[in-house]
Amino acid sequence: MSVQRTLSIIKPDATRRNLTGAINNKIEKAGLRIIAQKRIKLSKEQAGIFYLVHKERPFYDELCDFMASEPIVVQILEGEDAILVNRKVMGATNPVEAEAGTIRKEFALSIGENSVHGSDGETTAAFEISYFFSGLELVG
Ligand code: CMP
């Protein structure tokens, strides 16, 4: 166990339905601390760079359009094993497969409009945090 930081995104389907507080409540109840947070709107190009790892997937274009469609909330979560803990509280990518009580089970609309994103490993987390936040914004 070690204290980690992970990047979390509250996606357009959730910000549109005013679910930021409800999702933050689940994150905090899971023992994670939101140490940085901001509401922004991505261009399609910015979304495309963030999701470059999925460039060859059939859903890439749709994913980028969706992520640029309305505001998102980007946040850094900190805690013991934060990457894994956040992935547990998010639930499976496809809400149909997500466990009861998870964010995606309760709020996601579909596999594409699945309410939240979370880093999947330490290297990804470092890249994703630096994509949205400067060192000056990390006040703890
Ligand atoms: P996320 O955790 O943000 O990482 C990549 C995203 O691609 C994923 O959540 C889903 O929102 C999206 N995604 C994955 N599979 C599909 C799919 N089959 N159709 C549409 N979007 C998908």
Coordinates of N, CA and C and ligand atoms in Angstrom, one line a residue:
M1 N 0.8 -1.2 0.0 CA 0.0 0.0 0.0 C 0.9 1.2 0.0
S2 N 0.5 2.2 -0.8 CA 1.2 3.5 -0.8 C 0.3 4.6 -1.2
V3 N 0.6 5.8 -0.8 CA -0.2 6.9 -1.1 C 0.0 7.2 -2.6
Q4 N -1.1 7.3 -3.4 CA -1.0 7.6 -4.8 C -1.9 8.7 -5.2
R5 N -1.6 9.3 -6.4 CA -2.5 10.2 -7.0 C -3.1 9.7 -8.3
T6 N -4.3 10.0 -8.6 CA -4.9 9.5 -9.8 C -5.7 10.6 -10.5
L7 N -5.9 10.6 -11.8 CA -6.7 11.6 -12.5 C -8.1 11.0 -12.7
S8 N -9.0 11.8 -12.3 CA -10.4 11.5 -12.5 C -11.1 12.5 -13.3
I9 N -12.0 12.1 -14.2 CA -12.8 13.0 -15.0 C -14.3 12.7 -14.8
I10 N -15.1 13.7 -14.5 CA -16.5 13.6 -14.5 C -17.0 14.1 -15.9
K11 N -17.6 13.1 -16.6 CA -17.8 13.3 -18.1 C -19.0 14.1 -18.4
P12 N -19.2 14.6 -19.6 CA -20.3 15.4 -20.0 C -21.7 14.9 -19.7
D13 N -21.9 13.6 -19.8 CA -23.2 13.0 -19.4 C -23.6 13.3 -18.0
A14 N -22.6 13.3 -17.1 CA -22.8 13.6 -15.7 C -22.9 15.0 -15.3
T15 N -22.0 15.9 -15.9 CA -22.1 17.3 -15.6 C -23.4 17.9 -16.1
R16 N -23.9 17.4 -17.3 CA -25.2 17.8 -17.8 C -26.3 17.5 -16.9
R17 N -26.2 16.4 -16.2 CA -27.3 16.0 -15.3 C -27.1 16.4 -13.9
N18 N -26.1 17.3 -13.7 CA -25.9 17.9 -12.3 C -25.5 16.9 -11.3
L19 N -24.6 16.0 -11.7 CA -24.3 14.9 -10.8 C -22.9 15.0 -10.2
T20 N -22.2 16.2 -10.4 CA -20.9 16.3 -9.9 C -20.8 16.1 -8.3
G21 N -21.7 16.7 -7.6 CA -21.7 16.5 -6.1 C -22.0 15.1 -5.7
A22 N -22.9 14.4 -6.4 CA -23.3 13.0 -6.1 C -22.1 12.1 -6.3
I23 N -21.4 12.4 -7.4 CA -20.2 11.6 -7.7 C -19.0 11.9 -6.8
N24 N -18.8 13.1 -6.4 CA -17.8 13.5 -5.5 C -18.1 12.8 -4.1
N25 N -19.3 12.8 -3.8 CA -19.7 12.1 -2.5 C -19.3 10.7 -2.5
K26 N -19.5 10.0 -3.6 CA -19.0 8.6 -3.6 C -17.5 8.5 -3.5
I27 N -16.8 9.4 -4.2 CA -15.4 9.4 -4.2 C -14.8 9.6 -2.8
E28 N -15.4 10.6 -2.1 CA -15.0 10.9 -0.8 C -15.3 9.8 0.2
K29 N -16.5 9.2 0.1 CA -16.9 8.1 0.9 C -16.0 6.9 0.8
A30 N -15.4 6.8 -0.4 CA -14.4 5.7 -0.6 C -13.1 6.0 0.0
G31 N -12.9 7.1 0.7 CA -11.7 7.4 1.4 C -10.7 8.2 0.6
L32 N -11.1 8.7 -0.6 CA -10.2 9.4 -1.5 C -10.4 10.9 -1.2
R33 N -9.3 11.7 -1.3 CA -9.3 13.1 -1.1 C -9.2 13.8 -2.5
I34 N -10.1 14.8 -2.7 CA -10.0 15.5 -4.0 C -9.1 16.7 -3.7
I35 N -7.8 16.6 -4.2 CA -6.8 17.6 -3.9 C -6.7 18.7 -4.9
A36 N -7.4 18.5 -6.1 CA -7.4 19.5 -7.1 C -8.6 19.2 -8.0
Q37 N -9.3 20.3 -8.4 CA -10.5 20.1 -9.2 C -10.8 21.3 -10.0
K38 N -11.2 21.1 -11.3 CA -11.7 22.3 -12.1 C -12.7 21.8 -13.2
R39 N -13.6 22.8 -13.5 CA -14.5 22.5 -14.6 C -14.0 23.2 -15.8
I40 N -13.9 22.4 -16.9 CA -13.3 22.9 -18.2 C -14.1 22.4 -19.3
K41 N -13.9 23.0 -20.5 CA -14.5 22.4 -21.7 C -13.3 22.1 -22.7
L42 N -13.2 20.9 -23.1 CA -12.2 20.5 -24.1 C -12.6 20.7 -25.5
S43 N -11.6 21.0 -26.3 CA -11.8 21.0 -27.8 C -11.7 19.5 -28.2
K44 N -12.2 19.2 -29.4 CA -12.1 17.8 -29.9 C -10.6 17.4 -30.0
E45 N -9.8 18.3 -30.4 CA -8.4 18.0 -30.5 C -7.8 17.7 -29.2
Q46 N -8.1 18.5 -28.2 CA -7.6 18.2 -26.8 C -8.1 16.8 -26.3
A47 N -9.3 16.5 -26.6 CA -9.9 15.2 -26.2 C -9.1 14.1 -26.9
G48 N -8.8 14.3 -28.2 CA -8.1 13.4 -29.0 C -6.7 13.1 -28.5
I49 N -6.0 14.1 -28.0 CA -4.7 13.8 -27.5 C -4.8 13.0 -26.2
F50 N -5.7 13.4 -25.4 CA -5.9 12.7 -24.1 C -6.1 11.2 -24.3
Y51 N -7.0 10.9 -25.3 CA -7.3 9.5 -25.6 C -6.6 8.9 -26.7
L52 N -5.4 9.4 -27.0 CA -4.6 8.9 -28.1 C -4.4 7.4 -28.1
V53 N -4.3 6.9 -26.9 CA -4.1 5.4 -26.8 C -5.2 4.6 -27.5
H54 N -6.4 5.2 -27.6 CA -7.5 4.5 -28.3 C -7.7 4.9 -29.7
K55 N -6.7 5.6 -30.3 CA -6.8 6.1 -31.7 C -7.3 5.1 -32.7
E56 N -6.9 3.8 -32.6 CA -7.2 2.8 -33.6 C -8.6 2.1 -33.3
R57 N -9.2 2.5 -32.2 CA -10.4 1.8 -31.8 C -11.6 2.4 -32.6
P58 N -12.6 1.6 -32.9 CA -13.7 2.1 -33.7 C -14.5 3.2 -33.1
F59 N -14.4 3.3 -31.7 CA -15.2 4.3 -31.0 C -14.5 5.6 -30.8
Y60 N -13.2 5.7 -31.3 CA -12.4 6.9 -31.0 C -13.0 8.2 -31.3
D61 N -13.5 8.3 -32.6 CA -14.1 9.6 -33.0 C -15.3 10.0 -32.2
E62 N -16.2 9.0 -31.9 CA -17.4 9.2 -31.1 C -17.0 9.6 -29.7
L63 N -15.9 9.0 -29.2 CA -15.4 9.3 -27.8 C -14.9 10.7 -27.7
C64 N -14.2 11.2 -28.7 CA -13.7 12.5 -28.7 C -14.8 13.6 -28.9
D65 N -15.7 13.3 -29.8 CA -16.9 14.2 -29.9 C -17.6 14.3 -28.6
F66 N -17.8 13.2 -28.0 CA -18.6 13.2 -26.7 C -17.8 14.0 -25.6
M67 N -16.5 13.8 -25.5 CA -15.8 14.4 -24.4 C -15.6 15.9 -24.6
A68 N -15.8 16.4 -25.9 CA -15.8 17.8 -26.2 C -17.2 18.4 -26.3
S69 N -18.2 17.6 -26.0 CA -19.6 18.1 -26.3 C -20.0 19.1 -25.2
E70 N -19.6 18.9 -24.0 CA -20.1 19.8 -22.9 C -19.0 19.8 -21.8
P71 N -19.1 20.7 -20.8 CA -18.1 20.7 -19.8 C -17.8 19.4 -19.1
I72 N -16.6 19.3 -18.6 CA -16.2 18.1 -17.8 C -15.6 18.7 -16.5
V73 N -15.5 17.9 -15.5 CA -14.7 18.2 -14.3 C -13.5 17.3 -14.2
V74 N -12.3 17.9 -14.2 CA -11.1 17.1 -14.0 C -10.6 17.3 -12.6
Q75 N -10.2 16.2 -12.0 CA -9.8 16.2 -10.6 C -8.6 15.3 -10.3
I76 N -7.9 15.6 -9.3 CA -6.8 14.7 -8.8 C -7.3 14.1 -7.5
L77 N -7.3 12.8 -7.4 CA -7.6 12.1 -6.1 C -6.4 11.6 -5.5
E78 N -6.3 11.7 -4.2 CA -5.2 11.2 -3.5 C -5.6 10.2 -2.4
G79 N -4.8 9.2 -2.1 CA -5.1 8.3 -1.0 C -4.3 7.0 -1.1
E80 N -4.4 6.1 -0.1 CA -3.8 4.8 -0.2 C -4.3 4.1 -1.4
D81 N -3.5 3.6 -2.3 CA -3.9 2.8 -3.5 C -5.0 3.5 -4.2
A82 N -4.8 4.8 -4.4 CA -5.9 5.7 -5.0 C -6.3 5.2 -6.4
I83 N -5.3 4.7 -7.2 CA -5.7 4.2 -8.6 C -6.7 3.1 -8.5
L84 N -6.4 2.1 -7.7 CA -7.2 0.9 -7.6 C -8.6 1.3 -6.9
V85 N -8.5 2.0 -5.8 CA -9.7 2.4 -5.0 C -10.6 3.2 -6.0
N86 N -10.1 4.1 -6.8 CA -11.0 4.8 -7.7 C -11.6 3.9 -8.7
R87 N -10.8 3.0 -9.2 CA -11.4 2.1 -10.3 C -12.5 1.2 -9.7
K88 N -12.3 0.9 -8.4 CA -13.4 0.1 -7.7 C -14.7 0.9 -7.5
V89 N -14.5 2.2 -7.1 CA -15.7 3.0 -6.9 C -16.3 3.4 -8.2
M90 N -15.6 3.5 -9.3 CA -16.1 3.8 -10.6 C -17.0 2.6 -11.1
G91 N -16.5 1.4 -11.0 CA -17.1 0.2 -11.5 C -16.7 0.0 -12.9
A92 N -17.1 -1.1 -13.5 CA -16.7 -1.6 -14.8 C -17.1 -0.5 -15.9
T93 N -16.3 -0.5 -17.0 CA -16.5 0.5 -18.1 C -17.9 0.4 -18.6
N94 N -18.4 -0.8 -18.8 CA -19.8 -1.0 -19.3 C -20.7 -1.0 -18.0
P95 N -21.6 -0.1 -17.9 CA -22.4 0.0 -16.7 C -23.3 -1.3 -16.5
V96 N -23.5 -2.0 -17.5 CA -24.3 -3.3 -17.4 C -23.5 -4.3 -16.6
E97 N -22.2 -4.2 -16.6 CA -21.3 -5.1 -15.9 C -20.9 -4.5 -14.6
A98 N -21.2 -3.3 -14.3 CA -20.7 -2.7 -13.0 C -21.4 -3.2 -11.8
E99 N -20.6 -3.3 -10.7 CA -21.2 -3.7 -9.4 C -22.2 -2.7 -8.8
A100 N -23.1 -3.2 -8.1 CA -24.1 -2.4 -7.4 C -23.3 -1.4 -6.5
G101 N -23.8 -0.2 -6.4 CA -23.2 0.9 -5.6 C -22.1 1.7 -6.2
T102 N -21.6 1.2 -7.4 CA -20.5 1.9 -8.1 C -21.1 3.1 -8.8
I103 N -20.2 4.1 -9.1 CA -20.7 5.3 -9.8 C -21.3 4.9 -11.2
R104 N -20.7 4.0 -11.9 CA -21.2 3.7 -13.3 C -22.5 3.0 -13.2
K105 N -22.6 2.1 -12.2 CA -23.9 1.3 -12.1 C -25.0 2.3 -11.8
E106 N -24.8 3.3 -10.9 CA -25.9 4.2 -10.5 C -26.1 5.3 -11.5
F107 N -25.1 5.8 -12.2 CA -25.2 7.0 -13.0 C -25.0 6.8 -14.5
A108 N -24.2 5.9 -15.0 CA -23.8 5.8 -16.4 C -25.0 5.5 -17.3
L109 N -25.0 6.1 -18.5 CA -26.1 5.9 -19.4 C -25.8 4.7 -20.4
S110 N -24.5 4.5 -20.7 CA -24.1 3.5 -21.7 C -22.5 3.4 -21.5
I111 N -22.0 2.5 -22.4 CA -20.5 2.2 -22.3 C -19.8 3.5 -22.7
G112 N -20.3 4.3 -23.6 CA -19.7 5.5 -24.1 C -20.0 6.6 -23.1
E113 N -21.2 6.8 -22.7 CA -21.6 7.9 -21.8 C -21.6 7.3 -20.4
N114 N -20.4 7.0 -19.9 CA -20.2 6.3 -18.6 C -19.8 7.1 -17.4
S115 N -20.1 8.4 -17.5 CA -20.0 9.3 -16.3 C -18.7 9.7 -15.8
V116 N -17.7 8.7 -15.7 CA -16.4 9.0 -15.2 C -15.3 8.3 -15.9
H117 N -14.1 8.9 -15.8 CA -12.9 8.2 -16.3 C -11.9 8.2 -15.1
G118 N -11.1 7.2 -15.0 CA -10.0 7.2 -14.0 C -8.8 6.5 -14.5
S119 N -7.6 7.0 -14.2 CA -6.3 6.5 -14.7 C -6.3 5.0 -14.4
D120 N -5.6 4.2 -15.3 CA -5.6 2.8 -15.1 C -4.2 2.3 -14.6
G121 N -3.3 3.2 -14.3 CA -2.0 2.7 -13.7 C -1.1 3.9 -13.4
E122 N 0.0 3.7 -12.8 CA 0.9 4.8 -12.3 C 1.4 5.7 -13.4
T123 N 1.8 5.0 -14.5 CA 2.4 5.8 -15.6 C 1.3 6.6 -16.3
T124 N 0.2 6.0 -16.5 CA -1.0 6.7 -17.1 C -1.4 7.9 -16.2
A125 N -1.4 7.7 -14.9 CA -1.8 8.7 -13.9 C -0.9 9.9 -14.0
A126 N 0.4 9.6 -14.1 CA 1.4 10.7 -14.2 C 1.1 11.6 -15.4
F127 N 0.9 10.9 -16.6 CA 0.7 11.6 -17.8 C -0.6 12.4 -17.7
E128 N -1.7 11.7 -17.2 CA -3.0 12.4 -17.3 C -3.1 13.6 -16.3
I129 N -2.4 13.4 -15.1 CA -2.4 14.6 -14.2 C -1.7 15.8 -14.8
S130 N -0.5 15.5 -15.4 CA 0.2 16.6 -16.0 C -0.5 17.2 -17.3
Y131 N -1.4 16.4 -17.9 CA -2.1 16.9 -19.0 C -3.1 18.1 -18.6
F132 N -3.6 18.0 -17.4 CA -4.6 19.0 -17.0 C -4.2 19.9 -15.9
F133 N -3.1 19.6 -15.1 CA -2.8 20.4 -14.0 C -1.3 20.8 -14.0
S134 N -1.0 22.0 -13.6 CA 0.4 22.4 -13.4 C 0.8 22.2 -11.9
G135 N 2.1 22.1 -11.6 CA 2.5 21.9 -10.3 C 2.0 22.9 -9.3
L136 N 1.8 24.2 -9.8 CA 1.3 25.2 -8.9 C -0.2 25.0 -8.4
E137 N -0.9 24.1 -9.1 CA -2.3 23.9 -8.8 C -2.4 22.7 -7.7
L138 N -1.3 22.1 -7.4 CA -1.3 20.9 -6.5 C -1.0 21.4 -5.1
V139 N -2.0 21.9 -4.4 CA -1.8 22.5 -3.1 C -2.0 21.4 -2.0
G140 N -2.5 20.2 -2.3 CA -2.7 19.2 -1.3 C -4.1 19.3 -0.6
Ligands
CMP1 P1 -12.8 5.6 -20.2 O1 -12.5 4.9 -18.9 O2 -12.9 7.0 -20.2 O3 -11.7 5.1 -21.3 C1 -12.0 5.1 -22.6 C2 -13.4 5.3 -22.9 O4 -13.8 4.8 -24.2 C3 -14.2 4.5 -22.0 O5 -14.1 5.0 -20.7 C4 -15.6 4.5 -22.6 O6 -16.3 5.7 -22.3 C5 -15.2 4.6 -24.1 N1 -15.5 3.3 -24.7 C6 -15.0 2.1 -24.4 N2 -15.6 1.1 -25.2 C7 -16.5 1.8 -26.0 C8 -17.4 1.3 -26.9 N3 -17.5 0.0 -27.3 N4 -18.2 2.2 -27.5 C9 -18.1 3.5 -27.2 N5 -17.3 4.0 -26.2 C10 -16.5 3.1 -25.6

